[in-house]
XYZ file of C-alpha atoms in Angstrom:
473
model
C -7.355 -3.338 -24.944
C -6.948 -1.303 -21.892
C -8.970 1.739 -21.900
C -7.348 5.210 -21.139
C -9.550 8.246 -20.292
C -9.478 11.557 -18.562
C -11.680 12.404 -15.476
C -14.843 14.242 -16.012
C -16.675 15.927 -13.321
C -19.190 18.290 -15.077
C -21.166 15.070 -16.300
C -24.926 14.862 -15.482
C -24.157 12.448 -12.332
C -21.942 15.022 -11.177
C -24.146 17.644 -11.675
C -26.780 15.544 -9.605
C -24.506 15.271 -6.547
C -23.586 19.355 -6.795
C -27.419 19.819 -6.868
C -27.392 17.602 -3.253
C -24.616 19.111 -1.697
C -25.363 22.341 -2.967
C -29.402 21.937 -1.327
C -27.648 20.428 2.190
C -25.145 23.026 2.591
C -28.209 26.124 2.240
C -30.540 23.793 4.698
C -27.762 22.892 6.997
C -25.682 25.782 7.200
C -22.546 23.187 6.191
C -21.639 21.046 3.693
C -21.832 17.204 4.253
C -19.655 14.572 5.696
C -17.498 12.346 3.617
C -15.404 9.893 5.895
C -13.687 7.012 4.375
C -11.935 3.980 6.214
C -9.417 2.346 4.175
C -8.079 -1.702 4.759
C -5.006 -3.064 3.300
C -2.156 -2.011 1.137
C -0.769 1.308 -0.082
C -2.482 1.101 -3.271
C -5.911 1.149 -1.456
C -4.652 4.279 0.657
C -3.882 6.231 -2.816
C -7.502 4.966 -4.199
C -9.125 6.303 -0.531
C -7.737 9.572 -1.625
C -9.311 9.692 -4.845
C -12.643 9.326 -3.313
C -12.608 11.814 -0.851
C -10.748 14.015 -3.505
C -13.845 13.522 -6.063
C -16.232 13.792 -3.205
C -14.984 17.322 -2.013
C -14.927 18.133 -5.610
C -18.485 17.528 -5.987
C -19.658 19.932 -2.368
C -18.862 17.380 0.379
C -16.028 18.078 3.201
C -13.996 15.820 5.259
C -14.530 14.435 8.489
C -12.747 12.367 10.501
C -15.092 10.788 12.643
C -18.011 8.160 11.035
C -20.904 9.651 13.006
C -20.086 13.019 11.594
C -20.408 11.809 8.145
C -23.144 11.889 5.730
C -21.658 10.029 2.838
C -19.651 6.915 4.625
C -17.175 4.919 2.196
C -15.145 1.604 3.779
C -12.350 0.449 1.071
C -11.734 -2.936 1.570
C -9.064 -5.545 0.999
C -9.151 -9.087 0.083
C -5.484 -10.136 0.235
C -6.472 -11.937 4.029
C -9.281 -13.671 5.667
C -8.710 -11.398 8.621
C -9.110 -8.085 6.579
C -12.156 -9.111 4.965
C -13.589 -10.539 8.720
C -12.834 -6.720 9.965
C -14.252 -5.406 7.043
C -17.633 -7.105 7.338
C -17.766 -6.604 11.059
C -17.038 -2.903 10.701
C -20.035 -2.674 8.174
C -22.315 -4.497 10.556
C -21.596 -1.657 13.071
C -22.796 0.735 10.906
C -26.610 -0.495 10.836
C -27.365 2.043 14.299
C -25.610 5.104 12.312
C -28.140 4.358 9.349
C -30.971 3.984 11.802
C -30.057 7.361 13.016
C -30.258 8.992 9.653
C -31.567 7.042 7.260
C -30.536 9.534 4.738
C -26.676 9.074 5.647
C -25.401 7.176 2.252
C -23.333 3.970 2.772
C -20.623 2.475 0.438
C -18.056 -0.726 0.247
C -15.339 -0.311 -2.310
C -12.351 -2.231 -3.091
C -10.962 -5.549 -3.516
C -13.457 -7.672 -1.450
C -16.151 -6.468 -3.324
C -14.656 -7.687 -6.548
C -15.074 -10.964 -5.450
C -18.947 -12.526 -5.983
C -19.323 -14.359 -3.175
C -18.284 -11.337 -0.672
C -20.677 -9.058 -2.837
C -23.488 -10.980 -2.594
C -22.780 -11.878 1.645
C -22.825 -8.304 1.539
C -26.285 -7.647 -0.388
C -27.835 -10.240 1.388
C -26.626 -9.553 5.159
C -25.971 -5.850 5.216
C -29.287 -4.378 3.441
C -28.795 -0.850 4.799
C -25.878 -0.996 2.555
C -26.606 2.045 -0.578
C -24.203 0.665 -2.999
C -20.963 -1.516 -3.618
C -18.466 -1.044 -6.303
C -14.997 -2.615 -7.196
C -11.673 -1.520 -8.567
C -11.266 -1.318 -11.976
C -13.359 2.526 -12.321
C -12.550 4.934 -9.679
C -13.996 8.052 -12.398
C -17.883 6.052 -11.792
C -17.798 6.840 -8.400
C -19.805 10.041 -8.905
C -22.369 8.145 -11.217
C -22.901 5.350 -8.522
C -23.096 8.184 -5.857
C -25.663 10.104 -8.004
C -27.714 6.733 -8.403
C -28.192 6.454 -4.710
C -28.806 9.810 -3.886
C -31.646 9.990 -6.005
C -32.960 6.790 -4.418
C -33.436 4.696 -7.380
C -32.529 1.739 -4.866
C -29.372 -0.306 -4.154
C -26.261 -0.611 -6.492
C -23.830 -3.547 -6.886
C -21.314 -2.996 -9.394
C -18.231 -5.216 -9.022
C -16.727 -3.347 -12.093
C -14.599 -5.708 -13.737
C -13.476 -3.626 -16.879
C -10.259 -2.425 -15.484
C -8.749 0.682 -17.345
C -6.865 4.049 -16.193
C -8.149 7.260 -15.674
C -6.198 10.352 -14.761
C -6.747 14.044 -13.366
C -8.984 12.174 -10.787
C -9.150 15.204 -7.806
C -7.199 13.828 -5.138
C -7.334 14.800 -0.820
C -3.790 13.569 0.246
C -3.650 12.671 3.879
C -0.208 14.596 3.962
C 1.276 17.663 2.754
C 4.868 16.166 2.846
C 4.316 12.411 1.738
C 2.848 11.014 -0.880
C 0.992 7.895 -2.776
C 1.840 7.986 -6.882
C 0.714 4.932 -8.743
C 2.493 4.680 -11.418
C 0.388 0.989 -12.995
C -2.071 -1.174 -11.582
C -2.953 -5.178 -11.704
C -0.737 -7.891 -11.717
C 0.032 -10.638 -14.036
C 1.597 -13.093 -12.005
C -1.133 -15.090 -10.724
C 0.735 -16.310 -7.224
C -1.197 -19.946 -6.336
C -1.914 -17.759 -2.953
C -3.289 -14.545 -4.236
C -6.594 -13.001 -5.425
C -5.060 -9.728 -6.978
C -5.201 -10.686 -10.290
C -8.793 -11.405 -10.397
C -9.804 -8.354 -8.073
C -7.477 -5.661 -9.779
C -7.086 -6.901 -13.179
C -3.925 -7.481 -15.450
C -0.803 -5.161 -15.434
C -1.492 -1.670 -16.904
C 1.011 1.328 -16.744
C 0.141 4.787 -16.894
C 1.947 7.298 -19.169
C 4.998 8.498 -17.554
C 4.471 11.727 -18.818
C 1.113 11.811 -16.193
C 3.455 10.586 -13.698
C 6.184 12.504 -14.278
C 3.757 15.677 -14.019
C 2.454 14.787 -10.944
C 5.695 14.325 -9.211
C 6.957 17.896 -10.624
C 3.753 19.139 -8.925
C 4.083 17.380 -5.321
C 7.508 18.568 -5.331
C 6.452 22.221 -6.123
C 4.191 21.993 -3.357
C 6.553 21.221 -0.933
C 6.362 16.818 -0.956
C 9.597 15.347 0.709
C 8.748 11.740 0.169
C 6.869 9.718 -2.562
C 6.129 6.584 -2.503
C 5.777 4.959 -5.984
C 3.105 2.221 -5.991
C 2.585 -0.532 -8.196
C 1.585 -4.584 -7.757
C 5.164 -5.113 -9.369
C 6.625 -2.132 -10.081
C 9.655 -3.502 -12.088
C 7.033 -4.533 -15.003
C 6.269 -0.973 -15.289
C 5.944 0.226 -18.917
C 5.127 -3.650 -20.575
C 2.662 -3.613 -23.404
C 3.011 0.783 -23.187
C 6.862 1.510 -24.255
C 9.581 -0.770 -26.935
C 12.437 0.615 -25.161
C 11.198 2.193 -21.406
C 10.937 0.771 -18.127
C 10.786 1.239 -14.447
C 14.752 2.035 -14.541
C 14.451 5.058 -16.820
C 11.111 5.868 -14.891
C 13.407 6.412 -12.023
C 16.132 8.029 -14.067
C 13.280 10.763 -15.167
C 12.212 11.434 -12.000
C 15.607 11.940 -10.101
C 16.160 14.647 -12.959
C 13.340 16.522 -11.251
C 14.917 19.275 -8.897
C 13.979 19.409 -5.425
C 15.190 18.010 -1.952
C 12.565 14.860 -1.619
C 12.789 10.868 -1.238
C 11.655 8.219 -3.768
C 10.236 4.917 -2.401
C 8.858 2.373 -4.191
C 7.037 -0.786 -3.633
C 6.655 -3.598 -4.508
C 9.221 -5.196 -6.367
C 9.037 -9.021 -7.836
C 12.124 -10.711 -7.494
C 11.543 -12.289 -11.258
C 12.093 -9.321 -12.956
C 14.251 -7.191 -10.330
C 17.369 -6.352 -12.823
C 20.699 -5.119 -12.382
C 19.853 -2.318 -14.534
C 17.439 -0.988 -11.860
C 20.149 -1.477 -9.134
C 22.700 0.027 -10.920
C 20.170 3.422 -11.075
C 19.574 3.351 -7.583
C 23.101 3.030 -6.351
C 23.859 5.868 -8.926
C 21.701 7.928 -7.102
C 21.848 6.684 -3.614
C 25.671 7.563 -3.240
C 26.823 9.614 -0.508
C 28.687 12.172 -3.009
C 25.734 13.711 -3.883
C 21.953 14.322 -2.070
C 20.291 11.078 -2.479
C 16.629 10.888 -3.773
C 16.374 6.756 -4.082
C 16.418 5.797 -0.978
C 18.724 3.340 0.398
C 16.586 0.441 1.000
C 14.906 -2.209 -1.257
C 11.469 -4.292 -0.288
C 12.072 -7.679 -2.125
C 9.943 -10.105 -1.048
C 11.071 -13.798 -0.694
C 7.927 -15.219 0.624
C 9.653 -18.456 1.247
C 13.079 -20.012 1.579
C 12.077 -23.764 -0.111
C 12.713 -23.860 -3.620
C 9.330 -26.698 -3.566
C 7.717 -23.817 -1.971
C 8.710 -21.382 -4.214
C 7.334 -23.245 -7.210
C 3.940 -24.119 -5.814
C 3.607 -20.692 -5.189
C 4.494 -19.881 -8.489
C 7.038 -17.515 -8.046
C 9.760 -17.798 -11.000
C 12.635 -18.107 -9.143
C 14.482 -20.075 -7.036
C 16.794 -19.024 -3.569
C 19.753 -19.133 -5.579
C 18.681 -16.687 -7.712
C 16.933 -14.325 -4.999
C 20.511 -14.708 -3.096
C 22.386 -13.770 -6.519
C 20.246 -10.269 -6.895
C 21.014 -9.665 -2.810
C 24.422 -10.451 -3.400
C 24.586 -7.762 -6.769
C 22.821 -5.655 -4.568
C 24.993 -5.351 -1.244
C 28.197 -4.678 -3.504
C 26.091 -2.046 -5.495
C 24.950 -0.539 -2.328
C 26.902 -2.002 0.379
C 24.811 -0.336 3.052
C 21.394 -0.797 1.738
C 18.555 -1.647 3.857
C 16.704 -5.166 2.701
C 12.978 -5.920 4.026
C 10.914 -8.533 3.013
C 7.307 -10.309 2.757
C 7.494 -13.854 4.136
C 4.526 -16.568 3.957
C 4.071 -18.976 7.066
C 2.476 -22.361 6.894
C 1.821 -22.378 2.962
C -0.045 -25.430 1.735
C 2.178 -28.581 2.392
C 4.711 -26.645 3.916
C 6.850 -28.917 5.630
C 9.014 -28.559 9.055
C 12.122 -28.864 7.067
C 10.973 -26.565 3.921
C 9.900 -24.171 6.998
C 13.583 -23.725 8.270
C 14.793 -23.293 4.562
C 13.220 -19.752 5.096
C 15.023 -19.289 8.823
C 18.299 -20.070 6.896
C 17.670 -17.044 4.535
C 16.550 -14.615 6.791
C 19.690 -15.620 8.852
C 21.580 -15.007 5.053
C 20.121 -11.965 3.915
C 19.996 -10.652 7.329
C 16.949 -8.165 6.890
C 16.129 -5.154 8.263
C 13.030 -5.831 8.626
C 10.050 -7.745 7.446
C 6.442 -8.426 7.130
C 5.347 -11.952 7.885
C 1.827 -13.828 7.112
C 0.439 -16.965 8.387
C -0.695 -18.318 5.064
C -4.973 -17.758 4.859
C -7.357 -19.374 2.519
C -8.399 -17.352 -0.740
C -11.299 -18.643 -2.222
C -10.967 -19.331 -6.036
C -7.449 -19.715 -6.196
C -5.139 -22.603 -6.526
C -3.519 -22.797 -3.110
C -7.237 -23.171 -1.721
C -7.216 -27.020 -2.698
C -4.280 -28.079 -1.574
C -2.874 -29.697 1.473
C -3.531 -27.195 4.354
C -1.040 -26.714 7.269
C -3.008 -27.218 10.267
C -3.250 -23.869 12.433
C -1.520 -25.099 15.492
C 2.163 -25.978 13.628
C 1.165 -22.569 11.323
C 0.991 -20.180 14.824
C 3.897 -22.313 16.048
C 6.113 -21.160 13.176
C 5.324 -17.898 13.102
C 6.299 -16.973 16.740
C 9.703 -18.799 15.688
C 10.384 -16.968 12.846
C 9.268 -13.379 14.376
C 11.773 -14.513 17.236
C 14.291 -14.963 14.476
C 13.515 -11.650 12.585
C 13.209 -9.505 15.800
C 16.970 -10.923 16.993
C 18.438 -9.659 13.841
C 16.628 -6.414 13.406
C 17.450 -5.869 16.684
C 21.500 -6.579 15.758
C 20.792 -4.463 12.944
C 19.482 -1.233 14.822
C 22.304 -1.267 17.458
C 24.807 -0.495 14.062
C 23.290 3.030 14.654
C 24.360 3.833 17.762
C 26.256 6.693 17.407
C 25.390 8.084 13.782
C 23.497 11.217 13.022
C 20.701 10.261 10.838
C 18.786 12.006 8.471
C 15.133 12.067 9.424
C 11.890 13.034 7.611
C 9.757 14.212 10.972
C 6.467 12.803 10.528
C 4.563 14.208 13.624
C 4.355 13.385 17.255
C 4.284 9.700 18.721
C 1.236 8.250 19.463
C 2.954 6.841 22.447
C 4.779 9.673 23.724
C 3.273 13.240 22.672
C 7.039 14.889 24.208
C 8.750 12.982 21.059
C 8.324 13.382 17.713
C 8.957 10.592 15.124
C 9.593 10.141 12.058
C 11.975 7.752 9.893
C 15.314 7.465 8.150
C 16.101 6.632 4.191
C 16.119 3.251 5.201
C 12.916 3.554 7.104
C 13.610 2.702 10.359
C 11.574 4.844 12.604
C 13.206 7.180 14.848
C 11.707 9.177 18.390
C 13.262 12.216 19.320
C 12.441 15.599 21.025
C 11.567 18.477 19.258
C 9.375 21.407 17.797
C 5.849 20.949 15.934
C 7.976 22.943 13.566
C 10.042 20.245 12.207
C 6.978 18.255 10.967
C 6.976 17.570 7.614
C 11.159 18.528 7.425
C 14.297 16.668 7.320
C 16.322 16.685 10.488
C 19.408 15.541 11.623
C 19.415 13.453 14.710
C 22.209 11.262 16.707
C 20.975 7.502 17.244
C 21.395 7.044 21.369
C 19.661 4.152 21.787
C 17.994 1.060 19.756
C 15.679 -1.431 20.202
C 13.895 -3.598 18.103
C 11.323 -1.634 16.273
C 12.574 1.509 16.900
C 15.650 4.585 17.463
C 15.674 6.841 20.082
C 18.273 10.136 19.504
C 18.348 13.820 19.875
C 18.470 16.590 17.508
C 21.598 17.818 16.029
C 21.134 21.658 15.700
């Protein structure tokens, strides 16, 4: 049974925290830091701003700078070896900003600290560390913050009874885009992957809560959301007979306003035509789109062995079969893709099965793993790919991806595109950047004004991460 409750910051835990910040803010003359680092996916972004969001509730302010902070959060991720490895050495650098106020409050959140064996390297190496806390209860932050302010010692809670909460306070990190989960978990248990076991089993909130919460961002102004879930086409299982991710979308582009609607990620399994059908329906150049014109499926490999080791439930033929409905749906739509390099017993030959598809599918772009270790799952037994031949692999197939998004960029030359200006490049301060519907990011020159606005802008050159144009007035 999946618990369902509504946030509730008056609580005595809560009321302990005011009672801090409250005290700090008279001694100080300020209220104190909050600064939180997030690793890893989207979904750990929107939970980042659900912290800070309950944290200013409760007297704290924002900083962006550790060393400023008094409260400091890290939210980690547990997806790769290499996430976890920055994670822990991040923490370790924190021991001299403890030692210089031992009073400054230290937290790990997140995925890695669902897992017992991180929790406990974490207890035992990093004692300076207050408390540690996992996924499944975002509203118990307060309580565990309470708890450590009032130094009744350390806290480890890897929080395994996964629910949902809403009206959780949250501090979005823009006032034009935005995170909206709209269910959390995952039931597919992937041989490679520790998100089941670290977020729990599929659970989708009411679309009534979502629905409000989009009618609100748009009111205030949001031009893009981003709709989050660990397989968003399950959306509404086990909640609704007769509702699903394609009517979620139907409800939501029946919400007036100029704004994009992302979403991410989808499982090939249980992508339907249905679902396509919506989006090309309102995609279409007769009218002002709000789906956007692109589509993350990921493939994750091109070997139908592969595929089944992984535990995927489906096959290429089938993947190729929803592109295929999807290009004559949408016959511009912009494909991108998760691919998996050097997967247990991965073969030389199975390993060019995926060049073939990307060749195929011919994506815009993609985001490509060499296959790491997950402790407790089933891939973590099986026949490893040495790292040489893994690293070897994965320069070929970036060669292969970057040719063909390269290809694909140079089709802009010439078009005006409609851009959502994100801000200024943080390679070029004269440009300002931002990206298309299909998300392809764009550079041009321009006002600070623009930020946060659609703008037109002709494509002069390409390259292969990136459009260059100038603004169509």
């Amino acid at each position: 049974m999946i618990y369902r409750t509504q946030a509730n910051l008056n609580d005595v835990s809560c009321d302990t925290v005011r009672r801090f910040t409250a005290a700090f803010a008279e001694a100080k003359g300020h209220r104190p830091g909050v600064y939180v680092r997030t690793f890893g996916c989207q979904q750990n972004e929107a939970d980042s701003e659900r912290y800070v969001g309950m944290a200013e509730a409760l007297g704290y302010e924002w900083v962006p700078e550790p060393e400023q902070a008094d409260l400091i959060l890290y939210n980690t991720c547990a997806v790769r070896e290499h996430a976890e490895l920055k994670a822990l050495s991040l923490t370790g650098q924190l021991k001299h900003l403890k030692a210089q106020n031992p009073n400054r409050i230290l937290a790990i959140c997140g995925c890695m600290v669902a897992q017992e064996h991180r929790l406990n390297d974490i207890k035992n190496r990093y004692p300076y560390v207050d408390f540690l806390f996992g996924t499944g209860s975002p509203e118990k932050f307060p309580a565990y913050l309470a708890r450590a302010l009032t130094k009744k010692g350390r806290g480890f809670y890897p929080d395994l009874s996964y629910g949902i909460t809403e009206g959780l306070p949250i501090r979005r990190e823009s006032r034009f885009k935005a995170w909206v989960s709209i269910m959390y978990g995952c039931n597919n248990f992937c041989t490679y992957c520790v998100v089941p076991y670290v977020r729990g089993r599929e659970r989708s909130r009411e679309r009534e809560a979502i629905l409000d919460e989009i009618r609100a961002l748009v009111a205030d102004g949001c031009r893009e959301i981003t709709l989050l879930g660990q397989n968003v086409n399950s959306y509404g299982k086990g909640l609704y007979e007769d509702y699903g991710f394609a009517e979620l979308l139907l409800d939501i582009c029946r919400i007036e306003g100029d704004y994009w609607i992302r979403f991410m990620t989808s499982h090939p399994k249980d992508a339907s035509h249905k679902l396509i059908d919506v989006i090309a329906a309102h995609s279409g150049d007769d009218c002002r789109p709000k789906i956007v014109k692109q589509f993350h499926l990921p493939l994750q490999s091109g070997s139908d062995r592969i595929l089944k080791t992984m535990n995927r439930h489906y096959d290429s033929a089938s993947y190729l079969s929803l592109i295929e409905y999807m290009k004559k749906a949408i016959p511009d739509i912009a494909l991108s893709t998760d691919i998996i390099v050097g997967f247990p017993t991965e073969t030389e030959a199975e390993f060019e099965d995926t060049l073939r598809m990307l060749e195929t599918v011919r994506y815009d772009a993609f985001f490509s793993f060499i296959y790491s270790i997950r402790r407790g799952t089933p891939a973590e037994s099986m026949e490893q790919v040495p790292e040489d031949i893994k690293r070897a692999r994965f320069a070929r197939l970036l060669e292969t991806q970057n040719r063909i998004s390269r290809e694909k960029n140079e089709d802009y030359l010439g078009k005006t595109e409609r851009v959502l200006v994100e801000g200024r490049s943080k390679t070029d301060p004269n440009m300002l950047t931002g990206r298309n519907e299909k998300n392809r990011l764009v550079h041009f020159v321009g006002e600070d004004a623009l930020i946060g606005c659609f703008a037109s802008v002709r494509i002069l050159a390409a390259d292969t991460y990136c459009l260059t144009g100038e603004l169509v007035r």
